[in-house]
């Protein structure tokens, strides 16, 4: 018999199936007619329904400026399930969710429509005969985040229920601010209405299975952790590469760029999880305390030597010609926005001092590949070197986040034959081979966790500020210099040559990802 009480074990240890038991919930999605609701949120909710993980009483209210009738909104969601769900439609399950979906038309700065929303929720509760957990999912353009939050406060919807003590929750989508100043302002507005434990800042990378597995690989195996430090690690390389371009999102993307869109959030989270100290426990605060310590230990970036920014020009991807960034729809001719950023980070703490963390992210790169590579120091070149020519490869552990989720160890082996020659070989572990390929989508995990009140996989306010603090001087400089100093790379390549120089300065080379 297990010595751990099943009821009190942390959900992080249990996988999705132990997550049953969220209270009756009403979720309001602000920005409901947008892309995210159809592509990710409602399909995630349907899939939770399939796994019997939704509370017995579950209501979804879409909120948006565009007037839409309830039934039309439900039809839009039918289509969303058909196109975007990971698993195919189960009519019975979907009907159970669908019958409790409605739509509320309103502006984001109109207190009256928040009042009427509150009335609608009260009516649902009255009919049910009990108070419900209220979850507010803010997926609007960032310019109205503040108004939504203030109106949630003034309409009384953010309050803790008197009888059941059920607290309201707010889930905030990215981008969380544009720089340190705006992130601080947003945190201040949020914290004037909600207590920090009610706040769930989304970074969907944290909901990815492989990102969660990173902690398991590190702290559930005894063979890696003793080597995970400056004594044995030569460098760490983190790549988040996409083969897609900006597509129809040019208008948004040009106000953002790779640094804001990918590095400040997703990539920094990967750095933090890779470099952090073992947390004292798996509770959310212990993990987030360790992550924030790492981000704070990163040295200010040297703007002239530690960074590369670039944008794609036309090129070829999988045999097809694709256009350059400046020719994409909605990109102004004087754009100074980067579609690729690379940097060398120095984490100045006991474990990592002197070990460069190279980070890169870009659109329209050779292929979609996100991975963390820990490159270990080479053994002394005494036994298997050829004269001056050192020919033993560095051992590398590669944690592949997507698309071929898994872990690879690169090590040296003897080539069979009478001569003693070595060759790097790979030991692979693939998720799909071991566990099958139908793993939950990040948003399933995150919506469920928010519903049961587990904030481990969400970003705390101080984390986001620490990350912006590091990157804001870079953004300011890049904004001032516009396209001066912007490098170019051909679509379908691995980025500009300047990013190779960033590594060559320390005798390193980017790993060939994917
Ligand atoms: C989003 C960015 O946060 O992440 C997009 O805004 C990017 O530009 C996307 O394409 C990548 O997510 P994923 O899960 O496809 O790697």
Short mmCIF file of C-alpha atoms and ligand atoms in Angstrom, two decimals:
data_model
loop_
_atom_site.label_atom_id
_atom_site.label_comp_id
_atom_site.label_asym_id
_atom_site.label_seq_id
_atom_site.Cartn_x
_atom_site.Cartn_y
_atom_site.Cartn_z
CA UNK A 1 0.00 0.00 0.00
CA UNK A 2 1.23 3.49 -0.81
CA UNK A 3 2.31 5.49 2.23
CA UNK A 4 1.10 8.69 0.60
CA UNK A 5 -2.48 9.67 1.19
CA UNK A 6 -4.08 9.70 -2.26
CA UNK A 7 -6.32 12.64 -1.38
CA UNK A 8 -3.53 14.95 -0.31
CA UNK A 9 -0.95 14.12 -2.95
CA UNK A 10 -0.14 17.08 -5.13
CA UNK A 11 -1.95 16.92 -8.51
CA UNK A 12 1.35 17.52 -10.28
CA UNK A 13 2.28 13.99 -9.21
CA UNK A 14 -0.88 12.40 -10.38
CA UNK A 15 -1.53 13.13 -14.00
CA UNK A 16 -4.86 14.31 -15.25
CA UNK A 17 -7.03 11.47 -14.05
CA UNK A 18 -6.83 12.45 -10.39
CA UNK A 19 -8.06 15.94 -11.10
CA UNK A 20 -11.76 15.31 -10.63
CA UNK A 21 -13.50 17.39 -8.05
CA UNK A 22 -13.57 21.02 -9.24
CA UNK A 23 -16.54 22.87 -7.74
CA UNK A 24 -19.49 23.91 -9.94
CA UNK A 25 -17.96 26.48 -12.25
CA UNK A 26 -18.95 29.24 -14.59
CA UNK A 27 -16.21 30.40 -16.94
CA UNK A 28 -16.51 33.71 -18.78
CA UNK A 29 -14.22 34.14 -21.78
CA UNK A 30 -13.58 37.79 -22.64
CA UNK A 31 -12.67 38.10 -26.30
CA UNK A 32 -14.79 35.05 -27.08
CA UNK A 33 -15.20 35.66 -30.79
CA UNK A 34 -11.40 35.59 -31.19
CA UNK A 35 -9.19 32.94 -32.60
CA UNK A 36 -7.96 31.45 -29.31
CA UNK A 37 -11.44 30.53 -28.09
CA UNK A 38 -12.17 28.49 -31.22
CA UNK A 39 -8.70 27.03 -31.75
CA UNK A 40 -7.71 26.18 -28.19
CA UNK A 41 -10.06 27.03 -25.32
CA UNK A 42 -13.34 25.41 -26.30
CA UNK A 43 -11.64 22.30 -27.81
CA UNK A 44 -9.72 21.98 -24.53
CA UNK A 45 -12.96 22.21 -22.53
CA UNK A 46 -14.60 19.58 -24.74
CA UNK A 47 -11.63 17.24 -24.27
CA UNK A 48 -11.83 17.71 -20.50
CA UNK A 49 -15.48 16.72 -20.83
CA UNK A 50 -14.46 13.58 -22.71
CA UNK A 51 -12.19 12.63 -19.83
CA UNK A 52 -14.97 13.31 -17.36
CA UNK A 53 -12.91 16.09 -15.78
CA UNK A 54 -15.42 18.93 -15.92
CA UNK A 55 -17.43 19.70 -12.81
CA UNK A 56 -20.97 18.29 -12.80
CA UNK A 57 -22.29 21.82 -13.23
CA UNK A 58 -20.31 23.78 -15.79
CA UNK A 59 -21.36 26.92 -17.69
CA UNK A 60 -19.47 28.86 -20.32
CA UNK A 61 -20.31 32.43 -21.20
CA UNK A 62 -18.59 34.00 -24.20
CA UNK A 63 -18.20 37.77 -23.87
CA UNK A 64 -17.37 40.04 -26.78
CA UNK A 65 -18.10 43.33 -28.48
CA UNK A 66 -19.55 41.76 -31.60
CA UNK A 67 -23.27 40.99 -31.11
CA UNK A 68 -23.79 37.24 -31.52
CA UNK A 69 -26.92 35.27 -30.67
CA UNK A 70 -26.52 32.39 -28.19
CA UNK A 71 -27.37 29.76 -30.77
CA UNK A 72 -25.02 31.28 -33.36
CA UNK A 73 -22.20 31.24 -30.83
CA UNK A 74 -22.93 27.60 -30.06
CA UNK A 75 -22.81 26.85 -33.79
CA UNK A 76 -19.43 28.60 -34.04
CA UNK A 77 -18.22 26.38 -31.23
CA UNK A 78 -19.61 23.25 -32.96
CA UNK A 79 -17.42 24.13 -35.90
CA UNK A 80 -14.44 24.81 -33.65
CA UNK A 81 -14.71 21.30 -32.16
CA UNK A 82 -14.97 19.78 -35.64
CA UNK A 83 -11.85 21.54 -36.87
CA UNK A 84 -9.60 21.89 -33.83
CA UNK A 85 -10.35 19.19 -31.28
CA UNK A 86 -7.58 16.65 -30.59
CA UNK A 87 -10.21 13.89 -30.44
CA UNK A 88 -13.28 13.56 -32.58
CA UNK A 89 -16.74 14.63 -31.61
CA UNK A 90 -18.68 12.65 -29.06
CA UNK A 91 -22.19 14.04 -29.43
CA UNK A 92 -23.40 13.12 -25.98
CA UNK A 93 -20.45 14.71 -24.19
CA UNK A 94 -20.49 17.80 -26.39
CA UNK A 95 -24.25 18.26 -25.95
CA UNK A 96 -23.80 18.27 -22.18
CA UNK A 97 -21.27 21.11 -22.50
CA UNK A 98 -23.05 22.86 -25.34
CA UNK A 99 -26.41 23.25 -23.60
CA UNK A 100 -24.73 25.45 -20.98
CA UNK A 101 -22.94 27.75 -23.42
CA UNK A 102 -24.24 31.27 -23.93
CA UNK A 103 -22.97 34.60 -25.21
CA UNK A 104 -23.02 38.06 -23.67
CA UNK A 105 -22.50 41.11 -25.87
CA UNK A 106 -20.67 43.99 -24.26
CA UNK A 107 -17.82 46.46 -24.38
CA UNK A 108 -14.77 46.07 -22.20
CA UNK A 109 -15.12 49.51 -20.68
CA UNK A 110 -18.89 49.49 -20.23
CA UNK A 111 -19.77 48.99 -16.55
CA UNK A 112 -23.43 48.32 -17.48
CA UNK A 113 -22.66 45.19 -19.48
CA UNK A 114 -20.54 43.90 -16.59
CA UNK A 115 -23.52 44.52 -14.30
CA UNK A 116 -25.76 42.55 -16.63
CA UNK A 117 -23.15 39.78 -16.81
CA UNK A 118 -23.17 39.61 -13.01
CA UNK A 119 -26.97 39.31 -13.10
CA UNK A 120 -26.74 36.51 -15.64
CA UNK A 121 -24.33 34.58 -13.41
CA UNK A 122 -26.52 35.17 -10.36
CA UNK A 123 -29.48 33.77 -12.27
CA UNK A 124 -27.53 30.61 -13.16
CA UNK A 125 -26.56 30.21 -9.52
CA UNK A 126 -30.11 30.77 -8.35
CA UNK A 127 -31.40 28.11 -10.68
CA UNK A 128 -28.74 25.72 -9.46
CA UNK A 129 -29.47 26.60 -5.86
CA UNK A 130 -25.83 27.20 -4.90
CA UNK A 131 -22.88 29.49 -5.45
CA UNK A 132 -20.47 28.67 -8.23
CA UNK A 133 -16.79 29.21 -8.79
CA UNK A 134 -16.41 32.13 -11.22
CA UNK A 135 -13.49 32.05 -13.62
CA UNK A 136 -12.74 35.00 -15.87
CA UNK A 137 -10.54 34.21 -18.83
CA UNK A 138 -9.14 37.39 -20.40
CA UNK A 139 -8.24 36.73 -24.00
CA UNK A 140 -8.88 40.22 -25.37
CA UNK A 141 -6.41 42.58 -27.03
CA UNK A 142 -3.99 43.64 -24.27
CA UNK A 143 -5.07 47.28 -24.47
CA UNK A 144 -8.30 46.43 -22.62
CA UNK A 145 -6.94 43.99 -20.00
CA UNK A 146 -6.98 46.79 -17.43
CA UNK A 147 -10.59 47.88 -18.12
CA UNK A 148 -11.87 44.30 -17.91
CA UNK A 149 -10.18 43.78 -14.57
CA UNK A 150 -11.40 47.09 -13.13
CA UNK A 151 -14.95 46.35 -14.24
CA UNK A 152 -14.80 42.89 -12.72
CA UNK A 153 -13.89 44.65 -9.49
CA UNK A 154 -16.53 47.35 -9.59
CA UNK A 155 -19.33 44.95 -10.55
CA UNK A 156 -18.57 42.82 -7.49
CA UNK A 157 -17.78 39.73 -9.55
CA UNK A 158 -14.22 39.42 -8.24
CA UNK A 159 -15.36 38.94 -4.68
CA UNK A 160 -15.09 35.78 -2.63
CA UNK A 161 -18.49 34.14 -2.12
CA UNK A 162 -19.84 34.73 1.33
CA UNK A 163 -21.22 31.28 2.10
CA UNK A 164 -19.02 28.85 0.23
CA UNK A 165 -15.86 31.01 0.35
CA UNK A 166 -15.38 30.15 -3.31
CA UNK A 167 -12.99 32.72 -4.74
CA UNK A 168 -13.25 34.13 -8.23
CA UNK A 169 -10.26 33.51 -10.46
CA UNK A 170 -8.82 35.50 -13.28
CA UNK A 171 -6.79 33.92 -16.06
CA UNK A 172 -4.76 36.42 -18.05
CA UNK A 173 -3.46 35.59 -21.53
CA UNK A 174 -0.21 36.89 -22.90
CA UNK A 175 1.22 39.37 -23.75
CA UNK A 176 1.57 40.38 -20.11
CA UNK A 177 2.74 43.96 -20.67
CA UNK A 178 5.12 45.34 -23.29
CA UNK A 179 8.00 46.14 -20.99
CA UNK A 180 8.82 46.37 -17.30
CA UNK A 181 6.77 49.54 -16.74
CA UNK A 182 3.58 48.26 -18.35
CA UNK A 183 3.90 44.82 -16.71
CA UNK A 184 4.20 46.52 -13.31
CA UNK A 185 1.16 48.66 -14.06
CA UNK A 186 -0.86 45.64 -15.10
CA UNK A 187 0.18 43.74 -11.97
CA UNK A 188 -0.87 46.73 -9.87
CA UNK A 189 -4.32 46.86 -11.51
CA UNK A 190 -4.79 43.11 -11.12
CA UNK A 191 -3.67 43.12 -7.50
CA UNK A 192 -5.98 46.03 -6.69
CA UNK A 193 -8.92 43.76 -7.57
CA UNK A 194 -7.71 40.17 -7.03
CA UNK A 195 -5.43 38.58 -4.43
CA UNK A 196 -2.35 36.97 -6.04
CA UNK A 197 -3.59 33.38 -5.39
CA UNK A 198 -6.67 34.22 -7.53
CA UNK A 199 -4.50 35.21 -10.49
CA UNK A 200 -3.42 32.76 -13.22
CA UNK A 201 -1.03 34.28 -15.78
CA UNK A 202 -0.88 31.96 -18.77
CA UNK A 203 2.23 30.78 -20.52
CA UNK A 204 0.98 27.86 -22.57
CA UNK A 205 4.49 26.35 -22.79
CA UNK A 206 4.16 25.39 -19.13
CA UNK A 207 1.15 23.26 -20.02
CA UNK A 208 3.14 21.20 -22.52
CA UNK A 209 3.83 17.67 -21.33
CA UNK A 210 7.52 17.81 -22.15
CA UNK A 211 8.01 21.05 -20.27
CA UNK A 212 6.48 19.45 -17.19
CA UNK A 213 8.63 16.40 -17.81
CA UNK A 214 11.73 18.56 -17.56
CA UNK A 215 11.34 18.67 -13.78
CA UNK A 216 10.74 14.93 -13.67
CA UNK A 217 13.84 14.24 -15.77
CA UNK A 218 15.90 16.49 -13.52
CA UNK A 219 14.60 15.56 -10.08
CA UNK A 220 13.22 12.03 -10.41
CA UNK A 221 16.49 10.62 -11.76
CA UNK A 222 19.64 10.53 -9.72
CA UNK A 223 22.01 10.21 -12.67
CA UNK A 224 21.66 13.69 -14.16
CA UNK A 225 21.49 16.08 -11.24
CA UNK A 226 25.08 15.52 -9.99
CA UNK A 227 26.30 16.59 -13.44
CA UNK A 228 23.90 19.52 -13.84
CA UNK A 229 26.29 22.33 -12.95
CA UNK A 230 29.38 24.33 -13.93
CA UNK A 231 31.75 21.44 -13.12
CA UNK A 232 30.39 19.28 -15.94
CA UNK A 233 28.28 21.42 -18.24
CA UNK A 234 30.04 23.32 -21.00
CA UNK A 235 27.04 25.24 -22.32
CA UNK A 236 23.27 25.05 -22.60
CA UNK A 237 21.46 25.72 -25.86
CA UNK A 238 17.74 26.44 -25.97
CA UNK A 239 16.07 26.63 -29.37
CA UNK A 240 12.44 27.49 -30.02
CA UNK A 241 12.18 27.43 -33.80
CA UNK A 242 9.07 27.68 -35.95
CA UNK A 243 8.82 27.07 -39.68
CA UNK A 244 5.63 29.14 -39.93
CA UNK A 245 5.83 32.83 -40.75
CA UNK A 246 3.61 35.53 -39.28
CA UNK A 247 0.73 34.55 -41.57
CA UNK A 248 -2.37 36.68 -41.01
CA UNK A 249 -1.06 37.99 -37.66
CA UNK A 250 1.26 40.60 -39.20
CA UNK A 251 -0.60 43.53 -37.61
CA UNK A 252 -0.14 42.11 -34.10
CA UNK A 253 3.30 40.64 -34.69
CA UNK A 254 4.84 43.83 -35.95
CA UNK A 255 4.05 45.51 -32.62
CA UNK A 256 5.67 42.61 -30.80
CA UNK A 257 8.62 40.80 -32.40
CA UNK A 258 10.47 37.66 -31.35
CA UNK A 259 11.75 39.05 -28.07
CA UNK A 260 8.32 39.95 -26.75
CA UNK A 261 6.39 37.16 -28.46
CA UNK A 262 8.57 34.17 -27.57
CA UNK A 263 11.70 34.99 -25.56
CA UNK A 264 10.31 37.05 -22.66
CA UNK A 265 7.81 34.34 -21.80
CA UNK A 266 8.15 30.82 -23.28
CA UNK A 267 11.91 30.73 -23.70
CA UNK A 268 12.66 32.35 -20.34
CA UNK A 269 10.46 29.76 -18.68
CA UNK A 270 12.52 27.03 -20.30
CA UNK A 271 15.71 28.70 -19.05
CA UNK A 272 14.27 28.95 -15.54
CA UNK A 273 13.12 25.32 -15.38
CA UNK A 274 16.44 24.09 -16.78
CA UNK A 275 18.62 26.12 -14.44
CA UNK A 276 16.62 26.30 -11.20
CA UNK A 277 17.62 24.64 -7.93
CA UNK A 278 15.55 21.70 -6.67
CA UNK A 279 12.44 23.16 -5.03
CA UNK A 280 11.79 22.10 -1.43
CA UNK A 281 8.44 20.67 -2.51
CA UNK A 282 6.18 20.58 -5.53
CA UNK A 283 3.83 23.21 -4.24
CA UNK A 284 3.37 26.15 -6.60
CA UNK A 285 5.19 28.73 -4.48
CA UNK A 286 8.28 26.57 -3.97
CA UNK A 287 8.65 26.00 -7.70
CA UNK A 288 7.99 29.61 -8.59
CA UNK A 289 10.40 30.85 -5.89
CA UNK A 290 13.19 28.84 -7.52
CA UNK A 291 12.33 30.00 -11.04
CA UNK A 292 12.33 33.65 -10.09
CA UNK A 293 15.71 33.29 -8.35
CA UNK A 294 17.25 32.04 -11.59
CA UNK A 295 15.80 34.85 -13.68
CA UNK A 296 17.07 37.39 -11.18
CA UNK A 297 20.56 35.82 -11.31
CA UNK A 298 20.89 36.44 -15.06
CA UNK A 299 23.40 39.22 -15.64
CA UNK A 300 22.30 42.35 -17.52
CA UNK A 301 22.86 41.72 -21.22
CA UNK A 302 25.72 43.47 -22.99
CA UNK A 303 23.83 45.10 -25.80
CA UNK A 304 26.71 45.09 -28.27
CA UNK A 305 28.00 41.53 -27.76
CA UNK A 306 25.37 39.24 -26.24
CA UNK A 307 22.52 39.64 -28.73
CA UNK A 308 21.54 39.12 -32.34
CA UNK A 309 18.31 40.18 -33.97
CA UNK A 310 17.25 39.46 -37.50
CA UNK A 311 14.30 39.06 -39.80
CA UNK A 312 13.58 36.61 -42.57
CA UNK A 313 13.86 37.41 -46.21
CA UNK A 314 12.34 35.24 -48.93
CA UNK A 315 13.51 31.65 -49.08
CA UNK A 316 12.39 28.06 -49.47
CA UNK A 317 10.59 25.91 -46.92
CA UNK A 318 10.04 22.21 -47.67
CA UNK A 319 10.55 22.91 -51.36
CA UNK A 320 8.11 25.85 -51.54
CA UNK A 321 9.19 29.44 -52.06
CA UNK A 322 8.00 31.73 -49.25
CA UNK A 323 8.08 35.50 -49.02
CA UNK A 324 10.14 37.64 -46.70
CA UNK A 325 8.78 39.37 -43.60
CA UNK A 326 8.63 42.81 -45.23
CA UNK A 327 6.34 41.39 -47.94
CA UNK A 328 3.88 39.79 -45.50
CA UNK A 329 0.42 41.38 -45.10
CA UNK A 330 0.10 44.36 -42.71
CA UNK A 331 3.83 44.97 -42.22
CA UNK A 332 4.68 48.69 -42.45
CA UNK A 333 7.51 49.56 -44.82
CA UNK A 334 9.52 51.18 -42.02
CA UNK A 335 9.14 48.18 -39.69
CA UNK A 336 12.00 47.66 -37.22
CA UNK A 337 10.61 44.38 -35.86
CA UNK A 338 12.73 41.25 -35.50
CA UNK A 339 11.43 37.78 -36.33
CA UNK A 340 14.49 36.11 -34.81
CA UNK A 341 16.43 36.79 -31.64
CA UNK A 342 19.40 35.02 -30.12
CA UNK A 343 21.26 35.79 -26.95
CA UNK A 344 23.96 34.58 -24.62
CA UNK A 345 22.84 34.59 -21.02
CA UNK A 346 25.17 34.46 -18.04
CA UNK A 347 23.57 33.10 -14.88
CA UNK A 348 25.67 34.36 -12.05
CA UNK A 349 25.00 31.87 -9.28
CA UNK A 350 26.89 29.09 -7.56
CA UNK A 351 25.70 26.40 -9.95
CA UNK A 352 26.06 28.13 -13.30
CA UNK A 353 28.72 30.82 -13.14
CA UNK A 354 30.76 30.72 -16.36
CA UNK A 355 28.36 28.43 -18.26
CA UNK A 356 26.78 30.27 -21.21
CA UNK A 357 23.10 29.71 -21.84
CA UNK A 358 22.47 30.32 -25.54
CA UNK A 359 18.89 31.01 -26.44
CA UNK A 360 17.32 31.49 -29.86
CA UNK A 361 13.84 31.75 -31.29
CA UNK A 362 12.65 32.59 -34.75
CA UNK A 363 9.91 32.30 -37.32
CA UNK A 364 10.37 30.76 -40.77
CA UNK A 365 13.30 28.68 -39.66
CA UNK A 366 14.33 25.40 -41.27
CA UNK A 367 11.87 23.38 -39.25
CA UNK A 368 9.67 23.45 -36.19
CA UNK A 369 11.86 22.31 -33.35
CA UNK A 370 11.91 23.31 -29.70
CA UNK A 371 14.59 21.75 -27.55
CA UNK A 372 16.91 22.16 -24.63
CA UNK A 373 20.42 20.80 -25.15
CA UNK A 374 22.79 20.37 -22.21
CA UNK A 375 26.26 20.09 -23.66
CA UNK A 376 28.72 18.50 -21.24
CA UNK A 377 32.46 19.12 -21.06
CA UNK A 378 34.65 16.81 -23.08
CA UNK A 379 36.71 14.18 -21.31
CA UNK A 380 40.49 14.83 -21.17
CA UNK A 381 41.87 14.27 -24.67
CA UNK A 382 44.41 11.65 -23.70
CA UNK A 383 43.21 8.30 -24.85
CA UNK A 384 41.07 8.73 -27.95
CA UNK A 385 42.44 11.81 -29.65
CA UNK A 386 44.34 11.77 -32.92
CA UNK A 387 47.49 13.75 -32.47
CA UNK A 388 46.50 17.38 -32.08
CA UNK A 389 43.14 16.72 -33.61
CA UNK A 390 40.67 16.14 -30.83
CA UNK A 391 37.92 13.94 -32.13
CA UNK A 392 35.71 12.91 -29.27
CA UNK A 393 32.30 14.60 -29.37
CA UNK A 394 30.86 16.38 -26.35
CA UNK A 395 28.18 14.36 -24.56
CA UNK A 396 24.85 16.10 -24.95
CA UNK A 397 21.47 15.55 -23.40
CA UNK A 398 18.70 16.89 -25.60
CA UNK A 399 15.21 17.35 -24.23
CA UNK A 400 12.98 17.71 -27.22
CA UNK A 401 9.90 19.78 -26.37
CA UNK A 402 8.27 19.44 -29.81
CA UNK A 403 7.50 18.07 -32.29
CA UNK A 404 9.31 14.72 -31.63
CA UNK A 405 8.85 14.81 -27.88
CA UNK A 406 11.52 12.86 -26.04
CA UNK A 407 15.04 12.76 -24.69
CA UNK A 408 18.23 11.93 -26.55
CA UNK A 409 21.67 11.26 -25.11
CA UNK A 410 24.62 11.71 -27.40
CA UNK A 411 27.67 9.70 -26.40
CA UNK A 412 30.80 8.30 -27.99
CA UNK A 413 31.14 4.73 -29.05
CA UNK A 414 33.79 2.60 -30.75
CA UNK A 415 33.26 2.00 -34.42
CA UNK A 416 33.47 -1.79 -34.88
CA UNK A 417 36.71 -2.81 -36.53
CA UNK A 418 40.38 -3.40 -35.85
CA UNK A 419 41.23 0.27 -35.51
CA UNK A 420 40.13 2.21 -32.41
CA UNK A 421 37.99 4.93 -33.83
CA UNK A 422 35.10 6.66 -32.10
CA UNK A 423 31.81 7.98 -33.31
CA UNK A 424 29.02 9.87 -31.54
CA UNK A 425 25.90 7.70 -31.19
CA UNK A 426 22.43 8.51 -29.89
CA UNK A 427 20.23 6.91 -27.27
CA UNK A 428 16.63 7.95 -27.84
CA UNK A 429 13.55 7.90 -25.72
CA UNK A 430 10.41 8.97 -27.59
CA UNK A 431 7.13 9.81 -25.89
CA UNK A 432 5.06 8.53 -28.76
CA UNK A 433 6.70 5.11 -28.74
CA UNK A 434 6.40 4.69 -24.99
CA UNK A 435 3.11 6.40 -24.23
CA UNK A 436 1.30 6.72 -27.58
CA UNK A 437 0.72 10.05 -29.22
CA UNK A 438 -2.57 11.25 -27.77
CA UNK A 439 -1.26 13.45 -24.95
CA UNK A 440 -3.42 16.30 -23.63
CA UNK A 441 -3.05 19.74 -25.16
CA UNK A 442 -1.42 22.43 -23.01
CA UNK A 443 -4.70 24.32 -22.62
CA UNK A 444 -6.50 21.25 -21.26
CA UNK A 445 -3.99 21.01 -18.48
CA UNK A 446 -4.01 24.72 -17.75
CA UNK A 447 -7.79 25.21 -17.69
CA UNK A 448 -8.16 22.18 -15.46
CA UNK A 449 -5.42 23.34 -13.10
CA UNK A 450 -6.97 26.80 -12.81
CA UNK A 451 -10.33 25.18 -12.12
CA UNK A 452 -8.97 23.08 -9.24
CA UNK A 453 -6.81 25.94 -7.97
CA UNK A 454 -3.32 24.68 -8.80
CA UNK A 455 -1.15 27.57 -9.94
CA UNK A 456 2.10 25.65 -10.38
CA UNK A 457 2.05 25.98 -14.14
CA UNK A 458 1.19 29.69 -14.17
CA UNK A 459 3.48 32.69 -13.93
CA UNK A 460 3.66 34.69 -10.73
CA UNK A 461 3.72 38.49 -10.91
CA UNK A 462 7.34 38.81 -9.74
CA UNK A 463 8.49 36.25 -12.34
CA UNK A 464 7.09 38.20 -15.22
CA UNK A 465 8.58 41.42 -13.87
CA UNK A 466 12.02 39.83 -13.43
CA UNK A 467 11.98 38.67 -17.03
CA UNK A 468 10.88 42.08 -18.32
CA UNK A 469 13.55 43.75 -16.18
CA UNK A 470 16.22 41.76 -17.97
CA UNK A 471 14.86 42.40 -21.46
CA UNK A 472 13.53 45.96 -21.30
CA UNK A 473 16.93 47.62 -21.90
CA UNK A 474 17.29 45.45 -25.02
CA UNK A 475 13.84 46.40 -26.28
CA UNK A 476 14.51 50.08 -25.67
CA UNK A 477 17.76 49.95 -27.63
CA UNK A 478 16.19 48.00 -30.48
CA UNK A 479 13.28 50.40 -30.64
CA UNK A 480 15.65 53.35 -30.83
CA UNK A 481 17.77 51.85 -33.58
CA UNK A 482 14.82 50.73 -35.76
CA UNK A 483 16.12 48.53 -38.53
CA UNK A 484 19.72 49.68 -38.12
CA UNK A 485 21.66 46.62 -36.99
CA UNK A 486 18.90 44.22 -38.06
CA UNK A 487 20.44 41.12 -39.67
CA UNK A 488 18.74 38.97 -42.29
CA UNK A 489 18.29 35.25 -42.76
CA UNK A 490 16.74 33.34 -45.58
CA UNK A 491 13.40 31.74 -44.74
CA UNK A 492 14.08 28.02 -44.31
CA UNK A 493 17.56 28.53 -42.82
CA UNK A 494 18.73 28.25 -39.21
CA UNK A 495 19.03 32.01 -38.74
CA UNK A 496 21.67 34.64 -39.50
CA UNK A 497 25.39 33.89 -39.49
CA UNK A 498 25.88 36.49 -36.72
CA UNK A 499 24.17 34.10 -34.37
CA UNK A 500 26.84 31.49 -35.14
CA UNK A 501 29.45 34.09 -34.17
CA UNK A 502 27.73 34.55 -30.83
CA UNK A 503 28.70 30.96 -30.02
CA UNK A 504 32.00 30.87 -31.90
CA UNK A 505 33.34 33.58 -29.55
CA UNK A 506 33.44 30.83 -26.88
CA UNK A 507 34.31 27.96 -29.25
CA UNK A 508 30.75 26.72 -29.32
CA UNK A 509 28.47 25.81 -32.19
CA UNK A 510 24.70 25.59 -32.43
CA UNK A 511 23.49 22.04 -32.39
CA UNK A 512 21.56 21.01 -35.44
CA UNK A 513 18.08 20.90 -33.96
CA UNK A 514 15.29 18.47 -34.73
C1 LIG B 1 2.52 32.05 -29.15
C2 LIG B 1 3.09 33.10 -30.06
O1 LIG B 1 2.60 32.44 -27.81
O2 LIG B 1 3.24 30.83 -29.32
C3 LIG B 1 3.07 32.64 -31.52
O3 LIG B 1 2.33 34.30 -29.93
C4 LIG B 1 3.75 31.29 -31.64
O4 LIG B 1 3.69 33.60 -32.36
C5 LIG B 1 3.19 30.30 -30.63
O5 LIG B 1 3.56 30.82 -32.96
C6 LIG B 1 3.98 29.02 -30.64
O6 LIG B 1 3.34 28.06 -29.85
P1 LIG B 1 3.53 26.51 -30.13
O7 LIG B 1 2.76 25.86 -29.03
O8 LIG B 1 2.97 26.25 -31.50
O9 LIG B 1 4.99 26.26 -30.07
#
